[in-house]
Amino acid sequence: MASLAEKRMEDAEDHPIDQNVETDAVQEARPEELRLLEALLFASAEPVDQVTLAKRMPDGVDVKAALAQLQAEYAPRGVNLVRVANKWTFRTAGDLSWLMTRESTETRRLSRAAIEVLAIIAYHQPVTRAEIEEIRGVVTSKGTLDVLLETGWIRPRGRRKTPGRPLTFGTTEAFLSQFSLEALGDLPGLEELKGTGLLDSRLPSGFSVPTPSDDVALREDEDPLEAGDSLELLLAPAAEPEQGSGSSES
């Protein structure tokens, strides 16, 4: 008696499927530019911006519309097309992220001081260490900035054109990626912060939350960093404040 596998093989021989016809039908129904975008995005180790993708595509292709269509195609799949920091990349679907989690992974929590400094840099960038301390009302330790630099979420931008030429700080693409933000403008505003309880509902009259800018170009009051700048020197501890002039962070 023939096995089930043998019977299936015989049926396949009696009713062959024309794979070429099926493949041709699928390719005809799906625009070629989607295949090209897939290839470029899968081959890239880093997220790719729309301008770079457009340069690799045939003339006349609406890259923005093609990306939107490709994003819709992948929305229900295990891999999604997402935009991070105005660049495009494929990532594991959010509801499947647990598959990538290892039990040995140790979560490092930022101190309250580091969270405050990160928030100030995100909303007020470009901002100097002295300006951070003025907003917080306490001296910012070198260790706090070191931790944030190690995460890759902040970076030195340039030097302020003021006496002492202090370093200015800003956030990075890694910051946007970590918090799943397409742009800095997606950071919560005043009402959202109040709604989540992060800000007191009884705020002083005229209190506002600044609108952060995604412009990476140096501003008129900033000079570029110099080749000889050493981050160790740039982040050297500030002079000890005089007695009674302010408190240090804990």
PDB file of C-alpha atoms in Angstrom:
ATOM      1  CA  MET A   1       0.000   0.000   0.000  1.00  0.00           C
ATOM      2  CA  ALA A   2       1.375   3.394  -0.998  1.00  0.00           C
ATOM      3  CA  SER A   3       2.202   5.768   1.810  1.00  0.00           C
ATOM      4  CA  LEU A   4       0.457   9.136   2.212  1.00  0.00           C
ATOM      5  CA  ALA A   5       3.605  10.926   1.058  1.00  0.00           C
ATOM      6  CA  GLU A   6       3.789   8.800  -2.105  1.00  0.00           C
ATOM      7  CA  LYS A   7       0.125   9.534  -2.922  1.00  0.00           C
ATOM      8  CA  ARG A   8       0.734  13.272  -2.551  1.00  0.00           C
ATOM      9  CA  MET A   9       3.724  13.055  -4.880  1.00  0.00           C
ATOM     10  CA  GLU A  10       1.612  11.209  -7.453  1.00  0.00           C
ATOM     11  CA  ASP A  11      -1.124  13.854  -7.205  1.00  0.00           C
ATOM     12  CA  ALA A  12       1.442  16.589  -7.711  1.00  0.00           C
ATOM     13  CA  GLU A  13       2.738  14.864 -10.841  1.00  0.00           C
ATOM     14  CA  ASP A  14      -0.794  14.466 -12.204  1.00  0.00           C
ATOM     15  CA  HIS A  15      -1.724  18.131 -11.472  1.00  0.00           C
ATOM     16  CA  PRO A  16       1.462  20.173 -11.794  1.00  0.00           C
ATOM     17  CA  ILE A  17       1.326  23.843 -10.734  1.00  0.00           C
ATOM     18  CA  ASP A  18       2.830  26.355 -13.093  1.00  0.00           C
ATOM     19  CA  GLN A  19       5.005  28.244 -10.606  1.00  0.00           C
ATOM     20  CA  ASN A  20       6.123  30.699 -13.250  1.00  0.00           C
ATOM     21  CA  VAL A  21       2.557  31.787 -13.981  1.00  0.00           C
ATOM     22  CA  GLU A  22       1.831  32.313 -10.271  1.00  0.00           C
ATOM     23  CA  THR A  23       5.053  34.267  -9.679  1.00  0.00           C
ATOM     24  CA  ASP A  24       4.501  36.430 -12.751  1.00  0.00           C
ATOM     25  CA  ALA A  25       0.992  37.273 -11.571  1.00  0.00           C
ATOM     26  CA  VAL A  26       2.239  38.384  -8.162  1.00  0.00           C
ATOM     27  CA  GLN A  27       5.042  40.492  -9.645  1.00  0.00           C
ATOM     28  CA  GLU A  28       2.666  42.090 -12.126  1.00  0.00           C
ATOM     29  CA  ALA A  29       0.281  43.114  -9.345  1.00  0.00           C
ATOM     30  CA  ARG A  30       3.059  44.524  -7.116  1.00  0.00           C
ATOM     31  CA  PRO A  31       4.979  47.620  -8.237  1.00  0.00           C
ATOM     32  CA  GLU A  32       8.670  47.038  -8.899  1.00  0.00           C
ATOM     33  CA  GLU A  33       9.671  50.007  -6.740  1.00  0.00           C
ATOM     34  CA  LEU A  34       8.450  48.168  -3.647  1.00  0.00           C
ATOM     35  CA  ARG A  35      10.888  45.326  -4.345  1.00  0.00           C
ATOM     36  CA  LEU A  36      13.685  47.844  -4.824  1.00  0.00           C
ATOM     37  CA  LEU A  37      12.896  49.603  -1.545  1.00  0.00           C
ATOM     38  CA  GLU A  38      12.767  46.266   0.276  1.00  0.00           C
ATOM     39  CA  ALA A  39      16.178  45.318  -1.057  1.00  0.00           C
ATOM     40  CA  LEU A  40      17.747  48.656  -0.106  1.00  0.00           C
ATOM     41  CA  LEU A  41      16.280  48.718   3.399  1.00  0.00           C
ATOM     42  CA  PHE A  42      17.050  45.087   4.204  1.00  0.00           C
ATOM     43  CA  ALA A  43      20.621  45.477   2.947  1.00  0.00           C
ATOM     44  CA  SER A  44      21.298  48.583   5.039  1.00  0.00           C
ATOM     45  CA  ALA A  45      22.696  48.120   8.543  1.00  0.00           C
ATOM     46  CA  GLU A  46      21.397  51.563   9.552  1.00  0.00           C
ATOM     47  CA  PRO A  47      18.126  53.439   8.980  1.00  0.00           C
ATOM     48  CA  VAL A  48      18.031  55.223   5.603  1.00  0.00           C
ATOM     49  CA  ASP A  49      16.538  58.639   4.877  1.00  0.00           C
ATOM     50  CA  GLN A  50      14.102  59.260   2.032  1.00  0.00           C
ATOM     51  CA  VAL A  51      16.546  61.393   0.030  1.00  0.00           C
ATOM     52  CA  THR A  52      19.136  58.599  -0.041  1.00  0.00           C
ATOM     53  CA  LEU A  53      16.504  56.066  -1.097  1.00  0.00           C
ATOM     54  CA  ALA A  54      15.260  58.367  -3.864  1.00  0.00           C
ATOM     55  CA  LYS A  55      18.767  58.587  -5.357  1.00  0.00           C
ATOM     56  CA  ARG A  56      18.832  54.790  -5.779  1.00  0.00           C
ATOM     57  CA  MET A  57      15.376  54.539  -7.343  1.00  0.00           C
ATOM     58  CA  PRO A  58      14.443  54.925 -11.043  1.00  0.00           C
ATOM     59  CA  ASP A  59      13.371  58.369 -12.233  1.00  0.00           C
ATOM     60  CA  GLY A  60       9.736  59.227 -11.718  1.00  0.00           C
ATOM     61  CA  VAL A  61       9.171  57.010  -8.684  1.00  0.00           C
ATOM     62  CA  ASP A  62       7.139  58.619  -5.884  1.00  0.00           C
ATOM     63  CA  VAL A  63       9.323  57.368  -3.024  1.00  0.00           C
ATOM     64  CA  LYS A  64       7.112  58.851  -0.314  1.00  0.00           C
ATOM     65  CA  ALA A  65       4.028  57.050  -1.655  1.00  0.00           C
ATOM     66  CA  ALA A  66       5.979  53.819  -2.179  1.00  0.00           C
ATOM     67  CA  LEU A  67       7.254  53.888   1.405  1.00  0.00           C
ATOM     68  CA  ALA A  68       3.726  54.431   2.694  1.00  0.00           C
ATOM     69  CA  GLN A  69       2.491  51.460   0.644  1.00  0.00           C
ATOM     70  CA  LEU A  70       5.370  49.272   1.816  1.00  0.00           C
ATOM     71  CA  GLN A  71       4.715  50.304   5.410  1.00  0.00           C
ATOM     72  CA  ALA A  72       1.062  49.302   5.047  1.00  0.00           C
ATOM     73  CA  GLU A  73       2.059  45.934   3.547  1.00  0.00           C
ATOM     74  CA  TYR A  74       4.322  45.116   6.479  1.00  0.00           C
ATOM     75  CA  ALA A  75       1.999  46.455   9.204  1.00  0.00           C
ATOM     76  CA  PRO A  76       0.413  43.027   9.985  1.00  0.00           C
ATOM     77  CA  ARG A  77       3.672  41.081   9.622  1.00  0.00           C
ATOM     78  CA  GLY A  78       6.305  40.036  12.112  1.00  0.00           C
ATOM     79  CA  VAL A  79       8.608  42.733  10.743  1.00  0.00           C
ATOM     80  CA  ASN A  80       7.376  46.326  10.386  1.00  0.00           C
ATOM     81  CA  LEU A  81       8.673  49.239   8.357  1.00  0.00           C
ATOM     82  CA  VAL A  82       9.084  52.159  10.770  1.00  0.00           C
ATOM     83  CA  ARG A  83      10.409  55.701  10.624  1.00  0.00           C
ATOM     84  CA  VAL A  84      12.897  56.760  13.284  1.00  0.00           C
ATOM     85  CA  ALA A  85      14.534  60.187  13.307  1.00  0.00           C
ATOM     86  CA  ASN A  86      13.128  60.804   9.805  1.00  0.00           C
ATOM     87  CA  LYS A  87      14.843  57.660   8.514  1.00  0.00           C
ATOM     88  CA  TRP A  88      13.334  54.308   7.484  1.00  0.00           C
ATOM     89  CA  THR A  89      14.189  50.833   8.725  1.00  0.00           C
ATOM     90  CA  PHE A  90      12.689  47.374   9.285  1.00  0.00           C
ATOM     91  CA  ARG A  91      12.141  46.310  12.889  1.00  0.00           C
ATOM     92  CA  THR A  92      10.550  43.434  14.742  1.00  0.00           C
ATOM     93  CA  ALA A  93       6.859  44.123  15.348  1.00  0.00           C
ATOM     94  CA  GLY A  94       6.299  45.719  18.740  1.00  0.00           C
ATOM     95  CA  ASP A  95       4.053  42.922  20.017  1.00  0.00           C
ATOM     96  CA  LEU A  96       6.784  40.385  19.224  1.00  0.00           C
ATOM     97  CA  SER A  97       9.657  42.233  20.880  1.00  0.00           C
ATOM     98  CA  TRP A  98       9.583  39.723  23.734  1.00  0.00           C
ATOM     99  CA  LEU A  99      11.076  37.163  21.325  1.00  0.00           C
ATOM    100  CA  MET A 100      14.264  39.230  21.184  1.00  0.00           C
ATOM    101  CA  THR A 101      14.516  39.625  24.961  1.00  0.00           C
ATOM    102  CA  ARG A 102      17.066  37.533  26.823  1.00  0.00           C
ATOM    103  CA  GLU A 103      16.435  36.622  30.425  1.00  0.00           C
ATOM    104  CA  SER A 104      20.016  37.583  31.244  1.00  0.00           C
ATOM    105  CA  THR A 105      19.427  41.176  30.136  1.00  0.00           C
ATOM    106  CA  GLU A 106      19.851  43.597  33.020  1.00  0.00           C
ATOM    107  CA  THR A 107      17.910  46.829  32.913  1.00  0.00           C
ATOM    108  CA  ARG A 108      19.924  49.860  33.965  1.00  0.00           C
ATOM    109  CA  ARG A 109      17.853  52.600  35.532  1.00  0.00           C
ATOM    110  CA  LEU A 110      18.853  56.218  35.212  1.00  0.00           C
ATOM    111  CA  SER A 111      19.085  58.250  38.387  1.00  0.00           C
ATOM    112  CA  ARG A 112      16.583  61.029  38.956  1.00  0.00           C
ATOM    113  CA  ALA A 113      19.345  63.562  38.281  1.00  0.00           C
ATOM    114  CA  ALA A 114      20.179  61.926  34.928  1.00  0.00           C
ATOM    115  CA  ILE A 115      16.506  61.872  33.893  1.00  0.00           C
ATOM    116  CA  GLU A 116      16.149  65.553  34.751  1.00  0.00           C
ATOM    117  CA  VAL A 117      19.297  66.493  32.827  1.00  0.00           C
ATOM    118  CA  LEU A 118      18.221  64.394  29.819  1.00  0.00           C
ATOM    119  CA  ALA A 119      14.803  66.078  29.781  1.00  0.00           C
ATOM    120  CA  ILE A 120      16.368  69.545  29.954  1.00  0.00           C
ATOM    121  CA  ILE A 121      18.751  68.773  27.096  1.00  0.00           C
ATOM    122  CA  ALA A 122      15.927  67.295  24.979  1.00  0.00           C
ATOM    123  CA  TYR A 123      13.646  70.314  25.379  1.00  0.00           C
ATOM    124  CA  HIS A 124      16.192  73.151  25.603  1.00  0.00           C
ATOM    125  CA  GLN A 125      18.963  72.038  23.199  1.00  0.00           C
ATOM    126  CA  PRO A 126      21.445  73.382  22.433  1.00  0.00           C
ATOM    127  CA  VAL A 127      22.098  73.915  26.129  1.00  0.00           C
ATOM    128  CA  THR A 128      25.252  74.342  28.214  1.00  0.00           C
ATOM    129  CA  ARG A 129      26.075  72.763  31.546  1.00  0.00           C
ATOM    130  CA  ALA A 130      25.638  76.128  33.288  1.00  0.00           C
ATOM    131  CA  GLU A 131      22.217  76.565  31.691  1.00  0.00           C
ATOM    132  CA  ILE A 132      21.219  73.050  32.837  1.00  0.00           C
ATOM    133  CA  GLU A 133      22.277  73.947  36.382  1.00  0.00           C
ATOM    134  CA  GLU A 134      20.345  77.228  36.240  1.00  0.00           C
ATOM    135  CA  ILE A 135      17.148  75.384  35.220  1.00  0.00           C
ATOM    136  CA  ARG A 136      17.580  72.635  37.839  1.00  0.00           C
ATOM    137  CA  GLY A 137      18.832  74.909  40.571  1.00  0.00           C
ATOM    138  CA  VAL A 138      21.650  72.524  41.544  1.00  0.00           C
ATOM    139  CA  VAL A 139      25.190  71.756  40.376  1.00  0.00           C
ATOM    140  CA  THR A 140      25.323  68.998  37.732  1.00  0.00           C
ATOM    141  CA  SER A 141      28.002  66.401  38.425  1.00  0.00           C
ATOM    142  CA  LYS A 142      30.351  65.161  35.718  1.00  0.00           C
ATOM    143  CA  GLY A 143      29.159  61.620  36.414  1.00  0.00           C
ATOM    144  CA  THR A 144      25.595  62.464  35.371  1.00  0.00           C
ATOM    145  CA  LEU A 145      26.729  63.737  31.989  1.00  0.00           C
ATOM    146  CA  ASP A 146      29.105  60.777  31.631  1.00  0.00           C
ATOM    147  CA  VAL A 147      26.222  58.320  32.059  1.00  0.00           C
ATOM    148  CA  LEU A 148      24.115  60.068  29.432  1.00  0.00           C
ATOM    149  CA  LEU A 149      27.056  60.220  27.013  1.00  0.00           C
ATOM    150  CA  GLU A 150      27.668  56.482  27.517  1.00  0.00           C
ATOM    151  CA  THR A 151      24.071  55.705  26.556  1.00  0.00           C
ATOM    152  CA  GLY A 152      24.632  57.586  23.311  1.00  0.00           C
ATOM    153  CA  TRP A 153      21.494  59.675  23.888  1.00  0.00           C
ATOM    154  CA  ILE A 154      23.291  63.030  24.104  1.00  0.00           C
ATOM    155  CA  ARG A 155      26.290  64.492  22.310  1.00  0.00           C
ATOM    156  CA  PRO A 156      28.476  67.590  22.432  1.00  0.00           C
ATOM    157  CA  ARG A 157      27.270  69.949  19.674  1.00  0.00           C
ATOM    158  CA  GLY A 158      29.683  72.877  19.775  1.00  0.00           C
ATOM    159  CA  ARG A 159      30.821  75.773  21.948  1.00  0.00           C
ATOM    160  CA  ARG A 160      28.740  78.759  22.979  1.00  0.00           C
ATOM    161  CA  LYS A 161      30.119  82.097  21.784  1.00  0.00           C
ATOM    162  CA  THR A 162      30.337  83.475  25.318  1.00  0.00           C
ATOM    163  CA  PRO A 163      33.243  83.955  27.747  1.00  0.00           C
ATOM    164  CA  GLY A 164      34.765  80.572  28.512  1.00  0.00           C
ATOM    165  CA  ARG A 165      33.200  79.101  25.340  1.00  0.00           C
ATOM    166  CA  PRO A 166      31.215  76.434  27.242  1.00  0.00           C
ATOM    167  CA  LEU A 167      30.210  73.184  25.552  1.00  0.00           C
ATOM    168  CA  THR A 168      26.661  72.886  24.200  1.00  0.00           C
ATOM    169  CA  PHE A 169      24.736  69.593  24.332  1.00  0.00           C
ATOM    170  CA  GLY A 170      21.989  68.072  22.201  1.00  0.00           C
ATOM    171  CA  THR A 171      20.251  64.724  21.763  1.00  0.00           C
ATOM    172  CA  THR A 172      21.109  62.080  19.161  1.00  0.00           C
ATOM    173  CA  GLU A 173      19.282  59.745  16.761  1.00  0.00           C
ATOM    174  CA  ALA A 174      19.846  57.014  19.347  1.00  0.00           C
ATOM    175  CA  PHE A 175      17.694  59.054  21.758  1.00  0.00           C
ATOM    176  CA  LEU A 176      14.854  59.192  19.219  1.00  0.00           C
ATOM    177  CA  SER A 177      15.241  55.482  18.520  1.00  0.00           C
ATOM    178  CA  GLN A 178      15.236  54.547  22.205  1.00  0.00           C
ATOM    179  CA  PHE A 179      11.998  56.400  22.876  1.00  0.00           C
ATOM    180  CA  SER A 180      10.383  55.525  19.497  1.00  0.00           C
ATOM    181  CA  LEU A 181      10.147  59.144  18.351  1.00  0.00           C
ATOM    182  CA  GLU A 182      10.055  60.148  14.697  1.00  0.00           C
ATOM    183  CA  ALA A 183      11.183  63.651  15.599  1.00  0.00           C
ATOM    184  CA  LEU A 184      11.812  65.808  18.666  1.00  0.00           C
ATOM    185  CA  GLY A 185       8.485  67.501  17.986  1.00  0.00           C
ATOM    186  CA  ASP A 186       6.818  64.257  19.114  1.00  0.00           C
ATOM    187  CA  LEU A 187       7.960  64.845  22.703  1.00  0.00           C
ATOM    188  CA  PRO A 188       4.962  65.453  24.996  1.00  0.00           C
ATOM    189  CA  GLY A 189       3.819  69.043  25.383  1.00  0.00           C
ATOM    190  CA  LEU A 190       2.621  70.925  28.439  1.00  0.00           C
ATOM    191  CA  GLU A 191      -0.895  69.456  28.556  1.00  0.00           C
ATOM    192  CA  GLU A 192       0.362  65.906  27.995  1.00  0.00           C
ATOM    193  CA  LEU A 193       2.919  66.254  30.779  1.00  0.00           C
ATOM    194  CA  LYS A 194       0.265  67.585  33.148  1.00  0.00           C
ATOM    195  CA  GLY A 195      -2.105  64.792  32.153  1.00  0.00           C
ATOM    196  CA  THR A 196       0.438  62.107  33.026  1.00  0.00           C
ATOM    197  CA  GLY A 197       1.169  63.694  36.388  1.00  0.00           C
ATOM    198  CA  LEU A 198       4.763  64.607  35.507  1.00  0.00           C
ATOM    199  CA  LEU A 199       3.974  68.279  36.070  1.00  0.00           C
ATOM    200  CA  ASP A 200       1.931  69.878  38.824  1.00  0.00           C
ATOM    201  CA  SER A 201      -1.451  70.987  37.539  1.00  0.00           C
ATOM    202  CA  ARG A 202      -1.035  74.241  39.520  1.00  0.00           C
ATOM    203  CA  LEU A 203       1.817  75.800  37.584  1.00  0.00           C
ATOM    204  CA  PRO A 204       3.016  79.411  37.837  1.00  0.00           C
ATOM    205  CA  SER A 205       1.372  81.905  35.491  1.00  0.00           C
ATOM    206  CA  GLY A 206       3.197  82.063  32.167  1.00  0.00           C
ATOM    207  CA  PHE A 207       4.891  78.661  32.603  1.00  0.00           C
ATOM    208  CA  SER A 208       5.546  76.949  29.273  1.00  0.00           C
ATOM    209  CA  VAL A 209       7.341  73.941  27.832  1.00  0.00           C
ATOM    210  CA  PRO A 210       9.729  74.838  24.984  1.00  0.00           C
ATOM    211  CA  THR A 211       9.250  73.297  21.558  1.00  0.00           C
ATOM    212  CA  PRO A 212      12.464  71.364  20.759  1.00  0.00           C
ATOM    213  CA  SER A 213      14.102  71.736  17.357  1.00  0.00           C
ATOM    214  CA  ASP A 214      15.398  68.927  15.128  1.00  0.00           C
ATOM    215  CA  ASP A 215      17.864  71.267  13.385  1.00  0.00           C
ATOM    216  CA  VAL A 216      21.318  69.679  13.803  1.00  0.00           C
ATOM    217  CA  ALA A 217      23.089  72.682  12.298  1.00  0.00           C
ATOM    218  CA  LEU A 218      25.025  74.913  14.687  1.00  0.00           C
ATOM    219  CA  ARG A 219      23.262  78.129  15.624  1.00  0.00           C
ATOM    220  CA  GLU A 220      24.649  81.635  15.315  1.00  0.00           C
ATOM    221  CA  ASP A 221      25.736  81.614  18.954  1.00  0.00           C
ATOM    222  CA  GLU A 222      27.646  78.312  18.581  1.00  0.00           C
ATOM    223  CA  ASP A 223      31.157  77.582  17.337  1.00  0.00           C
ATOM    224  CA  PRO A 224      32.095  74.122  16.018  1.00  0.00           C
ATOM    225  CA  LEU A 225      34.117  71.773  18.200  1.00  0.00           C
ATOM    226  CA  GLU A 226      37.840  71.818  17.545  1.00  0.00           C
ATOM    227  CA  ALA A 227      39.906  68.788  16.549  1.00  0.00           C
ATOM    228  CA  GLY A 228      41.961  68.980  19.751  1.00  0.00           C
ATOM    229  CA  ASP A 229      38.963  69.058  22.089  1.00  0.00           C
ATOM    230  CA  SER A 230      39.109  66.305  24.700  1.00  0.00           C
ATOM    231  CA  LEU A 231      35.820  65.178  26.192  1.00  0.00           C
ATOM    232  CA  GLU A 232      37.580  64.487  29.487  1.00  0.00           C
ATOM    233  CA  LEU A 233      38.653  68.123  29.681  1.00  0.00           C
ATOM    234  CA  LEU A 234      35.318  69.405  28.428  1.00  0.00           C
ATOM    235  CA  LEU A 235      33.500  67.574  31.207  1.00  0.00           C
ATOM    236  CA  ALA A 236      36.001  68.387  33.954  1.00  0.00           C
ATOM    237  CA  PRO A 237      34.254  69.165  37.258  1.00  0.00           C
ATOM    238  CA  ALA A 238      33.232  72.771  37.655  1.00  0.00           C
ATOM    239  CA  ALA A 239      34.721  74.894  40.407  1.00  0.00           C
ATOM    240  CA  GLU A 240      33.189  74.258  43.793  1.00  0.00           C
ATOM    241  CA  PRO A 241      30.361  76.736  44.489  1.00  0.00           C
ATOM    242  CA  GLU A 242      30.854  79.199  47.307  1.00  0.00           C
ATOM    243  CA  GLN A 243      29.223  78.445  50.631  1.00  0.00           C
ATOM    244  CA  GLY A 244      25.517  79.171  50.467  1.00  0.00           C
ATOM    245  CA  SER A 245      25.504  79.919  46.715  1.00  0.00           C
ATOM    246  CA  GLY A 246      23.667  76.734  45.787  1.00  0.00           C
ATOM    247  CA  SER A 247      23.200  73.086  46.588  1.00  0.00           C
ATOM    248  CA  SER A 248      24.737  70.077  44.848  1.00  0.00           C
ATOM    249  CA  GLU A 249      22.691  67.239  43.397  1.00  0.00           C
ATOM    250  CA  SER A 250      22.263  63.976  45.139  1.00  0.00           C
TER     251      SER A 250
END
